[in-house]
Each structure stands twice: as structure tokens, then as C-alpha cells.
PDB file of C-alpha atoms in Angstrom:
ATOM      1  CA  MET Z 176       3.716  -3.167 -19.713  1.00 51.00           C
ATOM      2  CA  SER Z 177       6.099  -1.377 -17.205  1.00 57.00           C
ATOM      3  CA  LYS Z 178       5.141  -0.799 -13.309  1.00 56.00           C
ATOM      4  CA  SER Z 179       4.792   2.842 -14.362  1.00 55.00           C
ATOM      5  CA  GLU Z 180       2.458   1.972 -16.848  1.00 52.00           C
ATOM      6  CA  GLN Z 181       0.380  -0.316 -14.773  1.00 52.00           C
ATOM      7  CA  LEU Z 182       0.124   2.566 -12.314  1.00 51.00           C
ATOM      8  CA  SER Z 183      -0.792   5.000 -14.731  1.00 52.00           C
ATOM      9  CA  SER Z 184      -3.640   3.001 -15.933  1.00 52.00           C
ATOM     10  CA  LEU Z 185      -5.398   2.449 -12.444  1.00 47.00           C
ATOM     11  CA  SER Z 186      -7.613   4.760 -10.929  1.00 49.00           C
ATOM     12  CA  GLY Z 187      -9.305   5.599  -7.472  1.00 55.00           C
ATOM     13  CA  ASP Z 188      -9.607   2.756  -5.268  1.00 60.00           C
ATOM     14  CA  ASN Z 189      -7.881   0.224  -7.582  1.00 68.00           C
ATOM     15  CA  ASN Z 190      -4.983   2.588  -7.863  1.00 70.00           C
ATOM     16  CA  PHE Z 191      -4.964   2.868  -3.775  1.00 72.00           C
ATOM     17  CA  MET Z 192      -5.460  -0.984  -3.478  1.00 71.00           C
ATOM     18  CA  PHE Z 193      -2.360  -1.644  -5.815  1.00 74.00           C
ATOM     19  CA  LEU Z 194      -0.500   0.634  -4.081  1.00 72.00           C
ATOM     20  CA  ALA Z 195      -1.433  -0.630  -0.795  1.00 71.00           C
ATOM     21  CA  SER Z 196      -0.426  -4.374  -1.822  1.00 72.00           C
ATOM     22  CA  LEU Z 197       2.799  -2.931  -3.209  1.00 70.00           C
ATOM     23  CA  LEU Z 198       3.708  -1.469   0.112  1.00 66.00           C
ATOM     24  CA  PHE Z 199       2.758  -4.937   1.764  1.00 65.00           C
ATOM     25  CA  LYS Z 200       5.213  -6.559  -0.500  1.00 65.00           C
ATOM     26  CA  THR Z 201       7.893  -4.034   0.109  1.00 57.00           C
ATOM     27  CA  GLN Z 202       7.123  -3.865   4.016  1.00 57.00           C
ATOM     28  CA  GLY Z 203       6.116  -0.335   3.721  1.00 52.00           C
ATOM     29  CA  ARG Z 204       9.358   1.273   2.319  1.00 56.00           C
ATOM     30  CA  PHE Z 205       8.230   3.951   0.014  1.00 54.00           C
ATOM     31  CA  ARG Z 206      11.478   4.510  -2.035  1.00 53.00           C
ATOM     32  CA  GLU Z 207      10.515   1.074  -3.634  1.00 50.00           C
ATOM     33  CA  VAL Z 208       7.289   2.263  -4.788  1.00 52.00           C
ATOM     34  CA  PRO Z 209       7.736   3.542  -8.161  1.00 52.00           C
ATOM     35  CA  ILE Z 210       5.562   6.590  -8.169  1.00 57.00           C
ATOM     36  CA  ILE Z 211       5.675   9.899  -6.517  1.00 56.00           C
ATOM     37  CA  LEU Z 212       2.754  10.328  -4.319  1.00 60.00           C
ATOM     38  CA  ASP Z 213       1.344  13.481  -3.020  1.00 68.00           C
ATOM     39  CA  ASN Z 214       1.725  14.141   0.804  1.00 73.00           C
ATOM     40  CA  GLN Z 215      -2.077  13.350   1.558  1.00 75.00           C
ATOM     41  CA  PHE Z 216      -2.360  10.240  -0.491  1.00 76.00           C
ATOM     42  CA  LYS Z 217       1.001   8.823   0.980  1.00 74.00           C
ATOM     43  CA  LYS Z 218      -0.315  10.027   4.447  1.00 78.00           C
ATOM     44  CA  SER Z 219      -3.630   7.858   3.823  1.00 80.00           C
ATOM     45  CA  LEU Z 220      -1.839   5.022   2.345  1.00 77.00           C
ATOM     46  CA  LEU Z 221       0.823   4.939   5.318  1.00 78.00           C
ATOM     47  CA  ASN Z 222      -2.771   4.926   7.716  1.00 81.00           C
ATOM     48  CA  PHE Z 223      -3.979   2.317   5.565  1.00 80.00           C
ATOM     49  CA  TRP Z 224      -0.836  -0.098   5.837  1.00 76.00           C
ATOM     50  CA  PHE Z 225      -0.559   0.314   9.698  1.00 78.00           C
ATOM     51  CA  ARG Z 226      -3.972  -0.397  10.253  1.00 79.00           C
ATOM     52  CA  GLU Z 227      -3.946  -3.639   8.254  1.00 74.00           C
ATOM     53  CA  ASN Z 228      -0.641  -4.563   9.842  1.00 73.00           C
ATOM     54  CA  LYS Z 229      -1.931  -3.910  13.210  1.00 75.00           C
ATOM     55  CA  LEU Z 230      -5.152  -6.075  12.477  1.00 68.00           C
ATOM     56  CA  ASN Z 231      -3.034  -8.839  10.881  1.00 63.00           C
ATOM     57  CA  SER Z 232      -0.375  -9.015  13.912  1.00 62.00           C
ATOM     58  CA  LYS Z 233      -3.594  -9.199  16.284  1.00 58.00           C
ATOM     59  CA  VAL Z 234      -4.821 -12.039  14.515  1.00 52.00           C
ATOM     60  CA  GLU Z 235      -1.517 -13.778  14.262  1.00 52.00           C
ATOM     61  CA  LYS Z 236      -0.787 -13.415  18.316  1.00 53.00           C
ATOM     62  CA  HIS Z 237      -4.388 -14.230  18.971  1.00 50.00           C
ATOM     63  CA  PRO Z 238      -5.276 -17.344  16.856  1.00 50.00           C
ATOM     64  CA  ALA Z 239      -8.608 -18.848  16.958  1.00 51.00           C
TER      65      ALA Z 239
END
């Protein structure tokens, strides 16, 4: 199964989380995500990525 087939078989939150995990793996570089995203989805995905990234970096800076 190709990447585009995997993407097209996913929907809703699963699709969002799959693309978010792709972003984590590619350090947020959209040109490496193998799908054309509409602007609103891309914007919400970026916001999600930055929010998660910010939370993760805070945890790393302030270990329990």
C-alpha cells in the first residue's frame, strides 16, 4: 500500500493524527507530506504541531 493510498483510506481524526505524526517525523516541513492540504486544514495542523512542540520542549526544559 502506497503512502497516498494509506492517506486516502484514513478519515476524520485518524487522518489528522496520521498527518500530524508525519509532520513530527519531517520536523514540520509540509513539502514532505505527500498530500495537498486545504489551507484551513493546513493551518489547524500547523497550530497543532506548534502547540505539541511547545509542550514537548517545556517538558524537556523542566524535567520533573
